[in-house]
Coordinates of C-alpha atoms in Angstrom, one line a residue:
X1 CA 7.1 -11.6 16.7
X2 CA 4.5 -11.4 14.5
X3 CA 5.9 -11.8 10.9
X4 CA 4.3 -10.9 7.5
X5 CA 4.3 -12.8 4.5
X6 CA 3.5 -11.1 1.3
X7 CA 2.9 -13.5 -2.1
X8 CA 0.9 -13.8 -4.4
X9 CA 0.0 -17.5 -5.3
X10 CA -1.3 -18.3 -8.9
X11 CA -4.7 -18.2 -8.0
X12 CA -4.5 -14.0 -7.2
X13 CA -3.1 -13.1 -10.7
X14 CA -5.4 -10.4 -11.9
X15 CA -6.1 -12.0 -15.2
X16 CA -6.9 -9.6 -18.5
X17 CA -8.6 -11.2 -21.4
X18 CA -5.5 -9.5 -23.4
X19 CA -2.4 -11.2 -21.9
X20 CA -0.3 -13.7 -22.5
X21 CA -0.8 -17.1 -20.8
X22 CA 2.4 -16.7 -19.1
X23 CA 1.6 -13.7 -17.2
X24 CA 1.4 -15.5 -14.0
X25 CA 4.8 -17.1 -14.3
X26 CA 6.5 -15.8 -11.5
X27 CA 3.9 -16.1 -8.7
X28 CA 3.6 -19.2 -6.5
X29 CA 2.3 -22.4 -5.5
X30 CA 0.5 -22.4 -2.0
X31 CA 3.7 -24.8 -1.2
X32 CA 5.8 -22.1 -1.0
X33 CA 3.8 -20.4 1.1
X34 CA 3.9 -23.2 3.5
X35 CA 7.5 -23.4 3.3
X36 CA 7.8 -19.9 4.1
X37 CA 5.2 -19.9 7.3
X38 CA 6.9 -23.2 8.6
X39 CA 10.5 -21.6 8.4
X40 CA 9.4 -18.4 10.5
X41 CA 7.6 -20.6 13.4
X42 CA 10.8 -23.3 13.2
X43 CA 12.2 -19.7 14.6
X44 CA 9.7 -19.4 17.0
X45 CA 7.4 -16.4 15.6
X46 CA 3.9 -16.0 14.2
X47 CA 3.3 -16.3 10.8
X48 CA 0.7 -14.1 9.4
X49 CA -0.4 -14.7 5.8
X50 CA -1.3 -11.3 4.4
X51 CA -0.9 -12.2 0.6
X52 CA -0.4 -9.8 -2.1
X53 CA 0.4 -6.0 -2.3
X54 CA -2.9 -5.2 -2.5
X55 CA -3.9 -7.1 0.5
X56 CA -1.3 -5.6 2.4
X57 CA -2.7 -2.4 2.1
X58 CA -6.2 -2.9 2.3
X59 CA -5.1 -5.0 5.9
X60 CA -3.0 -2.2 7.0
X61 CA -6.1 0.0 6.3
X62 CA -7.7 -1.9 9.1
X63 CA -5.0 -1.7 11.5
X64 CA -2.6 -4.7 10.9
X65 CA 0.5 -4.5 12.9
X66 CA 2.9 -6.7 12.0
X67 CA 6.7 -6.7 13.8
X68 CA 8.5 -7.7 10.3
X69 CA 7.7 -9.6 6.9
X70 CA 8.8 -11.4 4.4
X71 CA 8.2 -10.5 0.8
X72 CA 8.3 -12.7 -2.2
X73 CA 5.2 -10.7 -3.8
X74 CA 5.9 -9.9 -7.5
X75 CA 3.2 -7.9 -8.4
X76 CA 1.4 -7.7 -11.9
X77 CA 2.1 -5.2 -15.4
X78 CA 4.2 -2.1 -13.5
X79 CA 8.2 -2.2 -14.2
X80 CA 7.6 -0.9 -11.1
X81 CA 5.3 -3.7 -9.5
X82 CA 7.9 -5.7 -7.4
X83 CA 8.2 -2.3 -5.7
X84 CA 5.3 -2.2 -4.3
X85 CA 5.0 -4.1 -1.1
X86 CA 8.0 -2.9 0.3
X87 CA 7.5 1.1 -0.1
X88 CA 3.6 -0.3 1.9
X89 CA 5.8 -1.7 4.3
X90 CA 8.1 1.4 4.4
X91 CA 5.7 3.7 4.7
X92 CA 4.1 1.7 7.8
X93 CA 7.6 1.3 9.6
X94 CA 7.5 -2.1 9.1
X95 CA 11.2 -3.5 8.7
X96 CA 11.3 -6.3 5.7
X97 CA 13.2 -8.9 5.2
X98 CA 14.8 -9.0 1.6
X99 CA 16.1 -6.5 -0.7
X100 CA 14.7 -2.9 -1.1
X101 CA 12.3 -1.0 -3.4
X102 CA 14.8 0.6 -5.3
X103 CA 16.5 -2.5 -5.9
X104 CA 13.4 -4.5 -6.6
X105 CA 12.3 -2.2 -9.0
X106 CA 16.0 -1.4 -10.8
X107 CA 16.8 -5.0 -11.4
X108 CA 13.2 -5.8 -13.0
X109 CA 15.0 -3.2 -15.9
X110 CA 17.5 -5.7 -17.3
X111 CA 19.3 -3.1 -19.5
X112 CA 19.8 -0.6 -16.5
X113 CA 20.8 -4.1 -14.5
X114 CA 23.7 -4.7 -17.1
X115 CA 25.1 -1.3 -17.1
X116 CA 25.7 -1.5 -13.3
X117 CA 26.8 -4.8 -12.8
X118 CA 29.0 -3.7 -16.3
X119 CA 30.5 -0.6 -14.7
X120 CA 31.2 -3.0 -11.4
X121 CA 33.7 -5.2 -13.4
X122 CA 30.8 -7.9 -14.1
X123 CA 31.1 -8.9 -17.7
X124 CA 27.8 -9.3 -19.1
X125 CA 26.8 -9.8 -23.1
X126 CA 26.6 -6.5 -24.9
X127 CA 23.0 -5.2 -25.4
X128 CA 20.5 -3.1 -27.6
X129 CA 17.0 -2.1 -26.8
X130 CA 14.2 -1.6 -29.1
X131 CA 10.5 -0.6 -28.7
X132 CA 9.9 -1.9 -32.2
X133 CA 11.4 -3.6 -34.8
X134 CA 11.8 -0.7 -37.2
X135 CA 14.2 0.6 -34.6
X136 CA 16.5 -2.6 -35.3
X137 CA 19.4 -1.0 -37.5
X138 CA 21.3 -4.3 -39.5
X139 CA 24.7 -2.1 -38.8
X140 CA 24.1 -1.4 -35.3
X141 CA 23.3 -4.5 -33.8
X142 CA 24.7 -5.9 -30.0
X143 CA 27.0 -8.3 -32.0
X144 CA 27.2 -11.1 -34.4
X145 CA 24.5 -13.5 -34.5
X146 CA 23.2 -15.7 -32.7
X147 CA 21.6 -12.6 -30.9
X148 CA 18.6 -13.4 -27.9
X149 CA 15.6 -11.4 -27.6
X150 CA 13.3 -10.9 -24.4
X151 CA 10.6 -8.7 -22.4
X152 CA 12.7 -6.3 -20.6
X153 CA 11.0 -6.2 -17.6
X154 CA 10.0 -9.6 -16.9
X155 CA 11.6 -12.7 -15.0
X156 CA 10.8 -16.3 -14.5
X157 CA 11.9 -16.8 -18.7
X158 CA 8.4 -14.9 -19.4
X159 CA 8.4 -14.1 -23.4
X160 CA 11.0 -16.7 -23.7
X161 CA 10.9 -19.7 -26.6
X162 CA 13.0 -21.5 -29.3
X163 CA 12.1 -18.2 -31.7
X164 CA 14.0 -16.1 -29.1
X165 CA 17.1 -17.3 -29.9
X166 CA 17.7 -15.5 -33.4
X167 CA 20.1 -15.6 -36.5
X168 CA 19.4 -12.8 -38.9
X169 CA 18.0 -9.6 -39.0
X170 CA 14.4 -10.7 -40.6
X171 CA 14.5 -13.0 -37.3
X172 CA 15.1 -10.6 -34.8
X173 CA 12.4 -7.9 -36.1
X174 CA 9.3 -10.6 -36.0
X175 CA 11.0 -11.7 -32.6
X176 CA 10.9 -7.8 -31.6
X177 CA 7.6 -7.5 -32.5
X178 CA 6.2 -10.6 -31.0
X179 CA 7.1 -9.9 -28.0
X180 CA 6.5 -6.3 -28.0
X181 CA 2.7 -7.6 -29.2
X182 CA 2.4 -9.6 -26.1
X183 CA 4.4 -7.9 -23.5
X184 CA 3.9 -4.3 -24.4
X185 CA 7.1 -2.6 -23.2
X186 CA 10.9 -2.6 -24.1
X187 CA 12.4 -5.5 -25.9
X188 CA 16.7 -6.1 -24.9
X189 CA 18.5 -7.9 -27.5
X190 CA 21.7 -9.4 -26.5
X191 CA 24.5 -11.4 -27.8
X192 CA 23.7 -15.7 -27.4
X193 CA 26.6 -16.8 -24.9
X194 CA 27.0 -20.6 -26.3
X195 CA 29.4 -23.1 -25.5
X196 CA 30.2 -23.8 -22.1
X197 CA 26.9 -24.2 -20.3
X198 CA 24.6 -22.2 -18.2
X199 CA 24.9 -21.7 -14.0
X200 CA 22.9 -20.1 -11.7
X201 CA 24.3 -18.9 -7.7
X202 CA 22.2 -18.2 -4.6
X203 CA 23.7 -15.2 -2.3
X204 CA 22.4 -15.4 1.3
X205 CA 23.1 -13.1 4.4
X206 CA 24.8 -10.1 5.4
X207 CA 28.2 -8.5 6.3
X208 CA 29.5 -10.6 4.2
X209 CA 27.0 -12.2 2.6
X210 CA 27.6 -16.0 1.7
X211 CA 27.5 -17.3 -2.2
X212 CA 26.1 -20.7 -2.0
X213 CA 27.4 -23.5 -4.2
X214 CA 26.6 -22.9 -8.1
X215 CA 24.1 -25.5 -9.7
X216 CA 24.4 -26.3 -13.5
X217 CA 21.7 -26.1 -15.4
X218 CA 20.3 -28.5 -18.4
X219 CA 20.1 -26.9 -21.8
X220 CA 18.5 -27.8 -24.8
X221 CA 20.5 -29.6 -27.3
X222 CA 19.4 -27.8 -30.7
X223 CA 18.6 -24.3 -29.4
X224 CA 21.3 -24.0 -26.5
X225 CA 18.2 -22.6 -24.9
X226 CA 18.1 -23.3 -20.8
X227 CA 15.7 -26.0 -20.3
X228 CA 13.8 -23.6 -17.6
X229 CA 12.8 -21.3 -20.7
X230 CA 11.0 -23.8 -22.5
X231 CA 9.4 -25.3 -19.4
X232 CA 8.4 -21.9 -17.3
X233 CA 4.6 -21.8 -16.6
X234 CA 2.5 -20.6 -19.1
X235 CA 5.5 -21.1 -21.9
X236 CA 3.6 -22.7 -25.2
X237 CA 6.7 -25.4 -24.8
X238 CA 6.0 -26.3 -21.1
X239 CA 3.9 -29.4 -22.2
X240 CA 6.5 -30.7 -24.7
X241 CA 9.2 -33.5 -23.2
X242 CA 12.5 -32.2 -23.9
X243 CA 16.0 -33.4 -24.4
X244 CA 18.5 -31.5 -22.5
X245 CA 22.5 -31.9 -21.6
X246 CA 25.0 -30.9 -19.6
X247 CA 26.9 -28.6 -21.3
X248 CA 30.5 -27.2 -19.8
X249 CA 32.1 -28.8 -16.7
X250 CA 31.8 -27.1 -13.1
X251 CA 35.1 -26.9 -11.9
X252 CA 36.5 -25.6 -8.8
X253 CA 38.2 -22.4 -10.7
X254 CA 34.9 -22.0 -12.0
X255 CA 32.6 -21.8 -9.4
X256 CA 34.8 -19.8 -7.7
X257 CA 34.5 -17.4 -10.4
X258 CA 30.8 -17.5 -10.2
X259 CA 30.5 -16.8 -6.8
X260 CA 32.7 -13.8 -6.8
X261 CA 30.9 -12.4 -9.6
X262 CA 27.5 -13.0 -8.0
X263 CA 28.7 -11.2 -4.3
X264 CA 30.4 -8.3 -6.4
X265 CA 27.1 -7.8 -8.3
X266 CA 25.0 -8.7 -4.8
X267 CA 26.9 -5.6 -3.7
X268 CA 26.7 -3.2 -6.4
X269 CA 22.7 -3.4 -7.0
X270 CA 22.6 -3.3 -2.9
X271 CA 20.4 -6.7 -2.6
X272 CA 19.8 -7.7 1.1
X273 CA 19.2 -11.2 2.5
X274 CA 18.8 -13.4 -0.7
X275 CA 19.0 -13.4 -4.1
X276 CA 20.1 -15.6 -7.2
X277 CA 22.5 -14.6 -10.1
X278 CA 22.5 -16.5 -14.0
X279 CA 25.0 -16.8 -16.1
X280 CA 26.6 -18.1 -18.8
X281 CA 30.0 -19.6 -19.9
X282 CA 31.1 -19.6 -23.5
X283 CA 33.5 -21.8 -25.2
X284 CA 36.7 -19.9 -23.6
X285 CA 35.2 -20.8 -20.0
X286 CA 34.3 -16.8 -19.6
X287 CA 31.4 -16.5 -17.3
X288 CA 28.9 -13.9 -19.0
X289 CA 26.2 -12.0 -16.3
X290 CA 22.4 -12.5 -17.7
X291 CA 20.4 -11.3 -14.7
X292 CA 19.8 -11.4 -11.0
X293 CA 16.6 -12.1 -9.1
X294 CA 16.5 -10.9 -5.7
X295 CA 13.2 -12.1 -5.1
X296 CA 14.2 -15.5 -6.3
X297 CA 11.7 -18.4 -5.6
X298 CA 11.6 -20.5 -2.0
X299 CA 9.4 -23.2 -3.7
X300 CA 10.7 -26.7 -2.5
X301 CA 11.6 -28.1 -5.6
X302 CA 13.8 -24.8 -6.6
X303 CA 17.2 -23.6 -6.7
X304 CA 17.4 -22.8 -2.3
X305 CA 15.7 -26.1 -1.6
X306 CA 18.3 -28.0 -3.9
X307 CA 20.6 -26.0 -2.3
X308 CA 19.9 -27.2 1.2
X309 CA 19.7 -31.2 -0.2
X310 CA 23.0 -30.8 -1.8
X311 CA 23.9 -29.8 2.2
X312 CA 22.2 -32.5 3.8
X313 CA 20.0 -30.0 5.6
X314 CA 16.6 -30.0 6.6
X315 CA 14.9 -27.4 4.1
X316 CA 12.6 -25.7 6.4
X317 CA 15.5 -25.7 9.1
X318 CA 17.7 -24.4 6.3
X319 CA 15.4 -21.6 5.3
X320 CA 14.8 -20.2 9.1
X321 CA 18.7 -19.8 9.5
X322 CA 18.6 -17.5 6.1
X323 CA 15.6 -15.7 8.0
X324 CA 17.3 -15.5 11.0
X325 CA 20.2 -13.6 9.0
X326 CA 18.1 -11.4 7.8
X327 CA 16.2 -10.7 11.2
X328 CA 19.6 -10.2 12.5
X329 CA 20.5 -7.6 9.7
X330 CA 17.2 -5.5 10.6
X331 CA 18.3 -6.3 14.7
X332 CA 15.2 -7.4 15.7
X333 CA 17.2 -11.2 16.2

């Protein structure tokens, strides 16, 4: 079969003199890429490098056919811009691996994110949204401080810094409008989960899907900030050696709480094929729902290719079998 791949490397980011320098956070090095073409022809299909949304539909305005694809393309400024390859794909009956429009584009909106997974038994920190700080009422906030501020439609810990963390009101309105400044869209405030470390779980497959084994991550000692929001491309931090720890011990009981919480919220938003769930654990070991990516990064220093390390398995052998799932899924395996 001939097999799509839709990306966008950092060298597409359609750059405006007005934005901030992590803009371009969440797209790709050509590694990834590479990764992703090997894996489809370990499975004995075509690769066919289309690159981003846009290319995809000036390429299917001259007659690309294409059997299925794989989309990791983010897309730039629309909440609705991770949307946009799949409803090209849709709208050309071409079957995509990954998870849908609807759910690309829902799950960008972390407030409407937490009030599904919320309403799914998936406790996640109480939240507030504001669109300015004049909107940010001392006796109505999300909880007691430490509250944490960011974009709400961004991913890859864009917006994110030691400032986002905040511990008064006078805190939270310059973070509110610093980031509404920058971003220019919605900002969610949320209570600052601290004390028992931050985790992140993979999902993979179909009917059922699989969760894959949780991975700890390093947070900063003085902030309690994850060590990926301080180092994320772009971030004002990135160049800056950091401390970090280990905060919170990853027991059995507890990853077996993460991964039911991930697959319960894998099937309430109605991802497909992949995705990867945060979280984090407070003081009484309660896991607390941050956010879910389902078009989480195949880069091979990242959370899947850990993943397949911690497995002893090949990575590009690894990645074709979670292809293959997903083929399998759409019946064209």
């Amino acid at each position: 079969m001939r097999i799509g791949l839709i990306y966008d490397t950092f060298e597409s980011y359609p750059w405006r003199e007005e934005e901030p320098p992590d803009a371009d956070a969440e797209y790709e090095p050509v590694e990834t890429v590479d990764i992703l073409a090997a894996a489809v022809e370990h499975l004995g299909h075509q690769p066919v490098r289309v690159g981003t949304a846009t290319d995809l539909r000036e390429r299917l305005d001259r007659g690309l056919t294409l059997d299925a694809a794989v989309n990791i393309a983010e897309g730039a400024r629309s909440r609705n811009r991770e949307a946009h390859a799949p409803i090209l794909l849709e709208m050309a009956n071409i079957p995509c691996l990954g998870s849908d429009a609807l759910t690309l584009s829902m799950t960008l909106d972390k407030s409407w994110t937490k009030d599904l997974v919320a309403a799914a038994d998936v406790p996640t920190p109480p939240h507030r949204v504001y669109r300015r700080p004049e909107a940010v009422e001392p006796q109505a906030l999300p909880g007691s401080f430490p509250l944490f501020a960011k974009p709400r439609y961004e991913g890859s810990s864009k917006g994110l810094r030691p400032s986002s963390r905040v511990e008064s009101v006078d805190a939270l309105c310059a973070e509110v409008e610093r980031l509404r400044s920058a971003y220019d869209q919605d900002i969610l405030v949320e209570k600052f989960i601290e004390g028992g470390g931050e985790f992140t779980v993979a999902v993979v497959g179909h009917d059922p899907p699989e969760a894959l084994p949780a991975l700890q991550r390093g947070v900063e000692p003085t902030t309690g900030l994850g060590l990926h929001a301080l180092e994320h491309r772009g971030a004002p931090t990135a160049s800056r050696e950091w401390d970090y720890e280990l905060r919170g011990t990853l027991t059995p009981t507890l990853e077996e709480r993460l991964q039911t919480l991930t697959l319960r919220l894998f099937d309430r938003l109605e991802c497909r094929d992949f995705a990867r769930a945060d979280f984090r654990v407070d003081a009484d070991g309660q896991p607390w729902f941050l956010e879910v990516n389902p078009l989480p990064t195949f880069a091979p220093d990242d959370t899947f290719a850990i993943i397949a390390e911690l497995m002893g398995r090949d990575y590009v052998d690894y990645l074709a079998e979670v292809f293959d799932r997903g083929l399998r899924r759409l019946q064209l395996a």
